[in-house]
Amino acid sequence: MATQIVMDHTGDGRHFFDQTDPEGLARAERRFRKLTGQGFTAATRTPSGDLNIVRTFDPTADELFYPRLVGG
């Protein structure tokens, strides 16, 4: 089971999906495209704990989504 963690102003939301379920996989990919299209940065953690930016959906990765930073 893979997880997409979405960080926003309310904290974080977790979306779990089974990579072998076509419907769940399609929802996860749509979520990836929607969030990155809205300016969220998608990243995965390396085994050492560092973040690695990702630009394409990987159904086997646990992904973190960070909102665009806004200055002011």
Short mmCIF file of N, CA, C and O in Angstrom, two decimals:
data_model
loop_
_atom_site.label_atom_id
_atom_site.label_comp_id
_atom_site.label_asym_id
_atom_site.label_seq_id
_atom_site.Cartn_x
_atom_site.Cartn_y
_atom_site.Cartn_z
N MET A 1 0.85 -1.17 0.00
CA MET A 1 0.00 0.00 0.00
C MET A 1 0.89 1.23 0.00
O MET A 1 1.82 1.34 0.78
N ALA A 2 0.59 2.17 -0.87
CA ALA A 2 1.36 3.40 -0.98
C ALA A 2 0.55 4.55 -0.36
O ALA A 2 -0.66 4.45 -0.18
N THR A 3 1.24 5.64 -0.07
CA THR A 3 0.62 6.79 0.59
C THR A 3 1.00 8.08 -0.12
O THR A 3 2.14 8.26 -0.51
N GLN A 4 0.02 8.95 -0.26
CA GLN A 4 0.29 10.31 -0.70
C GLN A 4 -0.05 11.21 0.48
O GLN A 4 -1.17 11.18 1.00
N ILE A 5 0.93 11.98 0.95
CA ILE A 5 0.75 12.88 2.08
C ILE A 5 0.72 14.30 1.55
O ILE A 5 1.68 14.75 0.92
N VAL A 6 -0.38 14.98 1.80
CA VAL A 6 -0.57 16.34 1.28
C VAL A 6 -0.49 17.32 2.44
O VAL A 6 -1.31 17.30 3.35
N MET A 7 0.53 18.17 2.42
CA MET A 7 0.71 19.21 3.43
C MET A 7 -0.01 20.47 2.98
O MET A 7 0.10 20.86 1.82
N ASP A 8 -0.76 21.09 3.90
CA ASP A 8 -1.39 22.36 3.59
C ASP A 8 -1.57 23.16 4.88
O ASP A 8 -1.05 22.77 5.93
N HIS A 9 -2.33 24.24 4.82
CA HIS A 9 -2.48 25.13 5.97
C HIS A 9 -3.19 24.46 7.15
O HIS A 9 -3.15 24.96 8.26
N THR A 10 -3.84 23.33 6.93
CA THR A 10 -4.55 22.63 8.01
C THR A 10 -3.71 21.52 8.63
O THR A 10 -4.15 20.88 9.58
N GLY A 11 -2.55 21.25 8.08
CA GLY A 11 -1.71 20.15 8.57
C GLY A 11 -1.37 19.23 7.43
O GLY A 11 -0.85 19.65 6.41
N ASP A 12 -1.72 17.95 7.58
CA ASP A 12 -1.48 17.02 6.48
C ASP A 12 -2.64 16.06 6.34
O ASP A 12 -3.31 15.73 7.30
N GLY A 13 -2.88 15.67 5.10
CA GLY A 13 -3.88 14.67 4.77
C GLY A 13 -3.20 13.47 4.15
O GLY A 13 -2.24 13.63 3.39
N ARG A 14 -3.65 12.29 4.50
CA ARG A 14 -3.03 11.07 3.98
C ARG A 14 -4.03 10.32 3.11
O ARG A 14 -5.17 10.10 3.51
N HIS A 15 -3.56 9.96 1.93
CA HIS A 15 -4.37 9.21 0.97
C HIS A 15 -3.64 7.91 0.67
O HIS A 15 -2.53 7.92 0.13
N PHE A 16 -4.26 6.80 1.05
CA PHE A 16 -3.66 5.48 0.85
C PHE A 16 -4.26 4.85 -0.40
O PHE A 16 -5.45 5.04 -0.68
N PHE A 17 -3.44 4.12 -1.14
CA PHE A 17 -3.97 3.41 -2.31
C PHE A 17 -3.18 2.13 -2.54
O PHE A 17 -2.01 2.02 -2.18
N ASP A 18 -3.87 1.17 -3.11
CA ASP A 18 -3.29 -0.13 -3.43
C ASP A 18 -2.82 -0.08 -4.89
O ASP A 18 -3.62 0.16 -5.79
N GLN A 19 -1.53 -0.31 -5.10
CA GLN A 19 -0.97 -0.22 -6.45
C GLN A 19 -1.53 -1.28 -7.39
O GLN A 19 -1.40 -1.17 -8.60
N THR A 20 -2.17 -2.31 -6.86
CA THR A 20 -2.74 -3.36 -7.72
C THR A 20 -4.20 -3.10 -8.05
O THR A 20 -4.80 -3.84 -8.82
N ASP A 21 -4.79 -2.04 -7.48
CA ASP A 21 -6.19 -1.69 -7.74
C ASP A 21 -6.24 -0.61 -8.81
O ASP A 21 -5.82 0.53 -8.56
N PRO A 22 -6.74 -0.92 -10.01
CA PRO A 22 -6.73 0.06 -11.11
C PRO A 22 -7.47 1.36 -10.77
O PRO A 22 -7.01 2.44 -11.14
N GLU A 23 -8.60 1.27 -10.07
CA GLU A 23 -9.35 2.49 -9.73
C GLU A 23 -8.58 3.34 -8.72
O GLU A 23 -8.50 4.56 -8.86
N GLY A 24 -8.03 2.72 -7.70
CA GLY A 24 -7.25 3.45 -6.71
C GLY A 24 -6.01 4.07 -7.31
O GLY A 24 -5.63 5.20 -6.99
N LEU A 25 -5.39 3.35 -8.20
CA LEU A 25 -4.20 3.84 -8.89
C LEU A 25 -4.54 5.05 -9.76
O LEU A 25 -3.82 6.04 -9.77
N ALA A 26 -5.67 4.97 -10.47
CA ALA A 26 -6.10 6.10 -11.31
C ALA A 26 -6.41 7.33 -10.46
O ALA A 26 -6.04 8.45 -10.83
N ARG A 27 -7.07 7.14 -9.30
CA ARG A 27 -7.35 8.27 -8.41
C ARG A 27 -6.05 8.90 -7.91
O ARG A 27 -5.93 10.13 -7.84
N ALA A 28 -5.09 8.07 -7.54
CA ALA A 28 -3.80 8.58 -7.05
C ALA A 28 -3.08 9.37 -8.13
O ALA A 28 -2.49 10.42 -7.86
N GLU A 29 -3.11 8.86 -9.35
CA GLU A 29 -2.44 9.58 -10.44
C GLU A 29 -3.15 10.90 -10.74
O GLU A 29 -2.50 11.92 -10.97
N ARG A 30 -4.49 10.90 -10.70
CA ARG A 30 -5.22 12.16 -10.89
C ARG A 30 -4.89 13.16 -9.78
O ARG A 30 -4.70 14.35 -10.04
N ARG A 31 -4.79 12.67 -8.53
CA ARG A 31 -4.44 13.54 -7.41
C ARG A 31 -3.04 14.12 -7.63
O ARG A 31 -2.81 15.31 -7.41
N PHE A 32 -2.09 13.29 -8.07
CA PHE A 32 -0.73 13.75 -8.34
C PHE A 32 -0.77 14.88 -9.37
O PHE A 32 -0.18 15.94 -9.18
N ARG A 33 -1.46 14.66 -10.48
CA ARG A 33 -1.52 15.67 -11.56
C ARG A 33 -2.21 16.95 -11.09
O ARG A 33 -1.79 18.06 -11.42
N LYS A 34 -3.29 16.79 -10.31
CA LYS A 34 -4.02 17.96 -9.83
C LYS A 34 -3.14 18.79 -8.90
O LYS A 34 -3.04 20.01 -9.05
N LEU A 35 -2.53 18.14 -7.92
CA LEU A 35 -1.72 18.87 -6.96
C LEU A 35 -0.50 19.53 -7.60
O LEU A 35 -0.21 20.70 -7.33
N THR A 36 0.22 18.81 -8.45
CA THR A 36 1.38 19.41 -9.09
C THR A 36 0.94 20.52 -10.05
O THR A 36 1.65 21.51 -10.21
N GLY A 37 -0.23 20.37 -10.66
CA GLY A 37 -0.77 21.42 -11.51
C GLY A 37 -1.13 22.68 -10.74
O GLY A 37 -1.12 23.78 -11.28
N GLN A 38 -1.46 22.52 -9.45
CA GLN A 38 -1.78 23.66 -8.59
C GLN A 38 -0.53 24.29 -7.97
O GLN A 38 -0.64 25.22 -7.20
N GLY A 39 0.63 23.73 -8.29
CA GLY A 39 1.86 24.31 -7.80
C GLY A 39 2.49 23.58 -6.63
O GLY A 39 3.52 24.01 -6.11
N PHE A 40 1.88 22.48 -6.18
CA PHE A 40 2.50 21.69 -5.11
C PHE A 40 3.76 21.03 -5.63
O PHE A 40 3.85 20.67 -6.81
N THR A 41 4.75 20.87 -4.76
CA THR A 41 5.96 20.14 -5.08
C THR A 41 5.79 18.72 -4.59
O THR A 41 5.40 18.50 -3.44
N ALA A 42 6.06 17.75 -5.45
CA ALA A 42 5.98 16.34 -5.07
C ALA A 42 7.39 15.84 -4.78
O ALA A 42 8.33 16.14 -5.50
N ALA A 43 7.51 15.08 -3.69
CA ALA A 43 8.82 14.56 -3.31
C ALA A 43 8.68 13.19 -2.67
O ALA A 43 7.61 12.83 -2.18
N THR A 44 9.75 12.44 -2.71
CA THR A 44 9.82 11.15 -2.01
C THR A 44 11.02 11.22 -1.07
O THR A 44 11.91 12.03 -1.24
N ARG A 45 11.03 10.34 -0.10
CA ARG A 45 12.17 10.27 0.82
C ARG A 45 13.13 9.17 0.37
O ARG A 45 12.71 8.10 -0.02
N THR A 46 14.42 9.48 0.43
CA THR A 46 15.44 8.49 0.13
C THR A 46 15.64 7.62 1.38
O THR A 46 15.17 7.99 2.46
N PRO A 47 16.30 6.48 1.25
CA PRO A 47 16.55 5.65 2.43
C PRO A 47 17.27 6.39 3.56
O PRO A 47 17.07 6.09 4.73
N SER A 48 18.08 7.40 3.22
CA SER A 48 18.80 8.17 4.25
C SER A 48 17.92 9.27 4.86
O SER A 48 18.35 9.96 5.78
N GLY A 49 16.69 9.46 4.33
CA GLY A 49 15.78 10.45 4.88
C GLY A 49 15.74 11.77 4.15
O GLY A 49 14.96 12.65 4.49
N ASP A 50 16.58 11.93 3.13
CA ASP A 50 16.57 13.16 2.33
C ASP A 50 15.37 13.16 1.40
O ASP A 50 14.81 12.12 1.08
N LEU A 51 14.98 14.35 0.96
CA LEU A 51 13.88 14.48 0.00
C LEU A 51 14.42 14.48 -1.42
O LEU A 51 15.45 15.06 -1.70
N ASN A 52 13.66 13.83 -2.30
CA ASN A 52 13.99 13.78 -3.71
C ASN A 52 12.77 14.28 -4.48
O ASN A 52 11.70 13.68 -4.40
N ILE A 53 12.91 15.40 -5.18
CA ILE A 53 11.80 15.97 -5.96
C ILE A 53 11.45 15.01 -7.09
O ILE A 53 12.34 14.48 -7.77
N VAL A 54 10.14 14.80 -7.31
CA VAL A 54 9.70 13.95 -8.42
C VAL A 54 8.79 14.77 -9.33
O VAL A 54 8.05 15.63 -8.87
N ARG A 55 8.89 14.49 -10.62
CA ARG A 55 8.11 15.23 -11.61
C ARG A 55 7.04 14.37 -12.28
O ARG A 55 6.16 14.89 -12.94
N THR A 56 7.15 13.05 -12.11
CA THR A 56 6.17 12.14 -12.70
C THR A 56 5.64 11.20 -11.64
O THR A 56 6.31 10.89 -10.65
N PHE A 57 4.42 10.74 -11.84
CA PHE A 57 3.77 9.84 -10.90
C PHE A 57 4.48 8.49 -10.88
O PHE A 57 4.75 7.91 -11.92
N ASP A 58 4.78 8.01 -9.68
CA ASP A 58 5.38 6.69 -9.49
C ASP A 58 4.46 5.91 -8.55
O ASP A 58 4.38 6.23 -7.36
N PRO A 59 3.75 4.90 -9.06
CA PRO A 59 2.78 4.18 -8.23
C PRO A 59 3.40 3.40 -7.08
O PRO A 59 2.69 2.97 -6.19
N THR A 60 4.70 3.23 -7.06
CA THR A 60 5.34 2.47 -5.99
C THR A 60 5.91 3.37 -4.90
O THR A 60 6.39 2.87 -3.88
N ALA A 61 5.87 4.67 -5.09
CA ALA A 61 6.52 5.60 -4.15
C ALA A 61 5.52 6.17 -3.15
O ALA A 61 4.36 6.41 -3.47
N ASP A 62 5.97 6.38 -1.92
CA ASP A 62 5.23 7.17 -0.95
C ASP A 62 5.61 8.61 -1.23
O ASP A 62 6.79 8.98 -1.15
N GLU A 63 4.62 9.43 -1.57
CA GLU A 63 4.90 10.79 -2.01
C GLU A 63 4.43 11.82 -0.98
O GLU A 63 3.40 11.64 -0.34
N LEU A 64 5.20 12.87 -0.86
CA LEU A 64 4.85 14.03 -0.04
C LEU A 64 4.56 15.17 -0.97
O LEU A 64 5.27 15.37 -1.96
N PHE A 65 3.54 15.96 -0.68
CA PHE A 65 3.19 17.12 -1.49
C PHE A 65 3.27 18.36 -0.62
O PHE A 65 2.61 18.45 0.41
N TYR A 66 4.09 19.33 -1.03
CA TYR A 66 4.30 20.57 -0.30
C TYR A 66 3.71 21.71 -1.12
O TYR A 66 3.97 21.81 -2.32
N PRO A 67 2.95 22.62 -0.49
CA PRO A 67 2.41 23.75 -1.24
C PRO A 67 3.50 24.73 -1.63
O PRO A 67 4.57 24.76 -1.03
N ARG A 68 3.19 25.51 -2.64
CA ARG A 68 4.09 26.56 -3.07
C ARG A 68 4.26 27.56 -1.94
O ARG A 68 3.31 27.91 -1.26
N LEU A 69 5.47 28.02 -1.73
CA LEU A 69 5.72 29.02 -0.69
C LEU A 69 5.25 30.38 -1.18
O LEU A 69 5.46 30.75 -2.33
N VAL A 70 4.65 31.13 -0.28
CA VAL A 70 4.15 32.46 -0.62
C VAL A 70 4.82 33.44 0.32
O VAL A 70 4.73 33.31 1.54
N GLY A 71 5.49 34.41 -0.26
CA GLY A 71 6.15 35.43 0.55
C GLY A 71 5.29 36.66 0.67
O GLY A 71 4.29 36.81 -0.01
N GLY A 72 5.69 37.54 1.50
CA GLY A 72 4.89 38.75 1.60
C GLY A 72 5.42 39.68 2.52
O GLY A 72 5.93 40.29 3.15
#
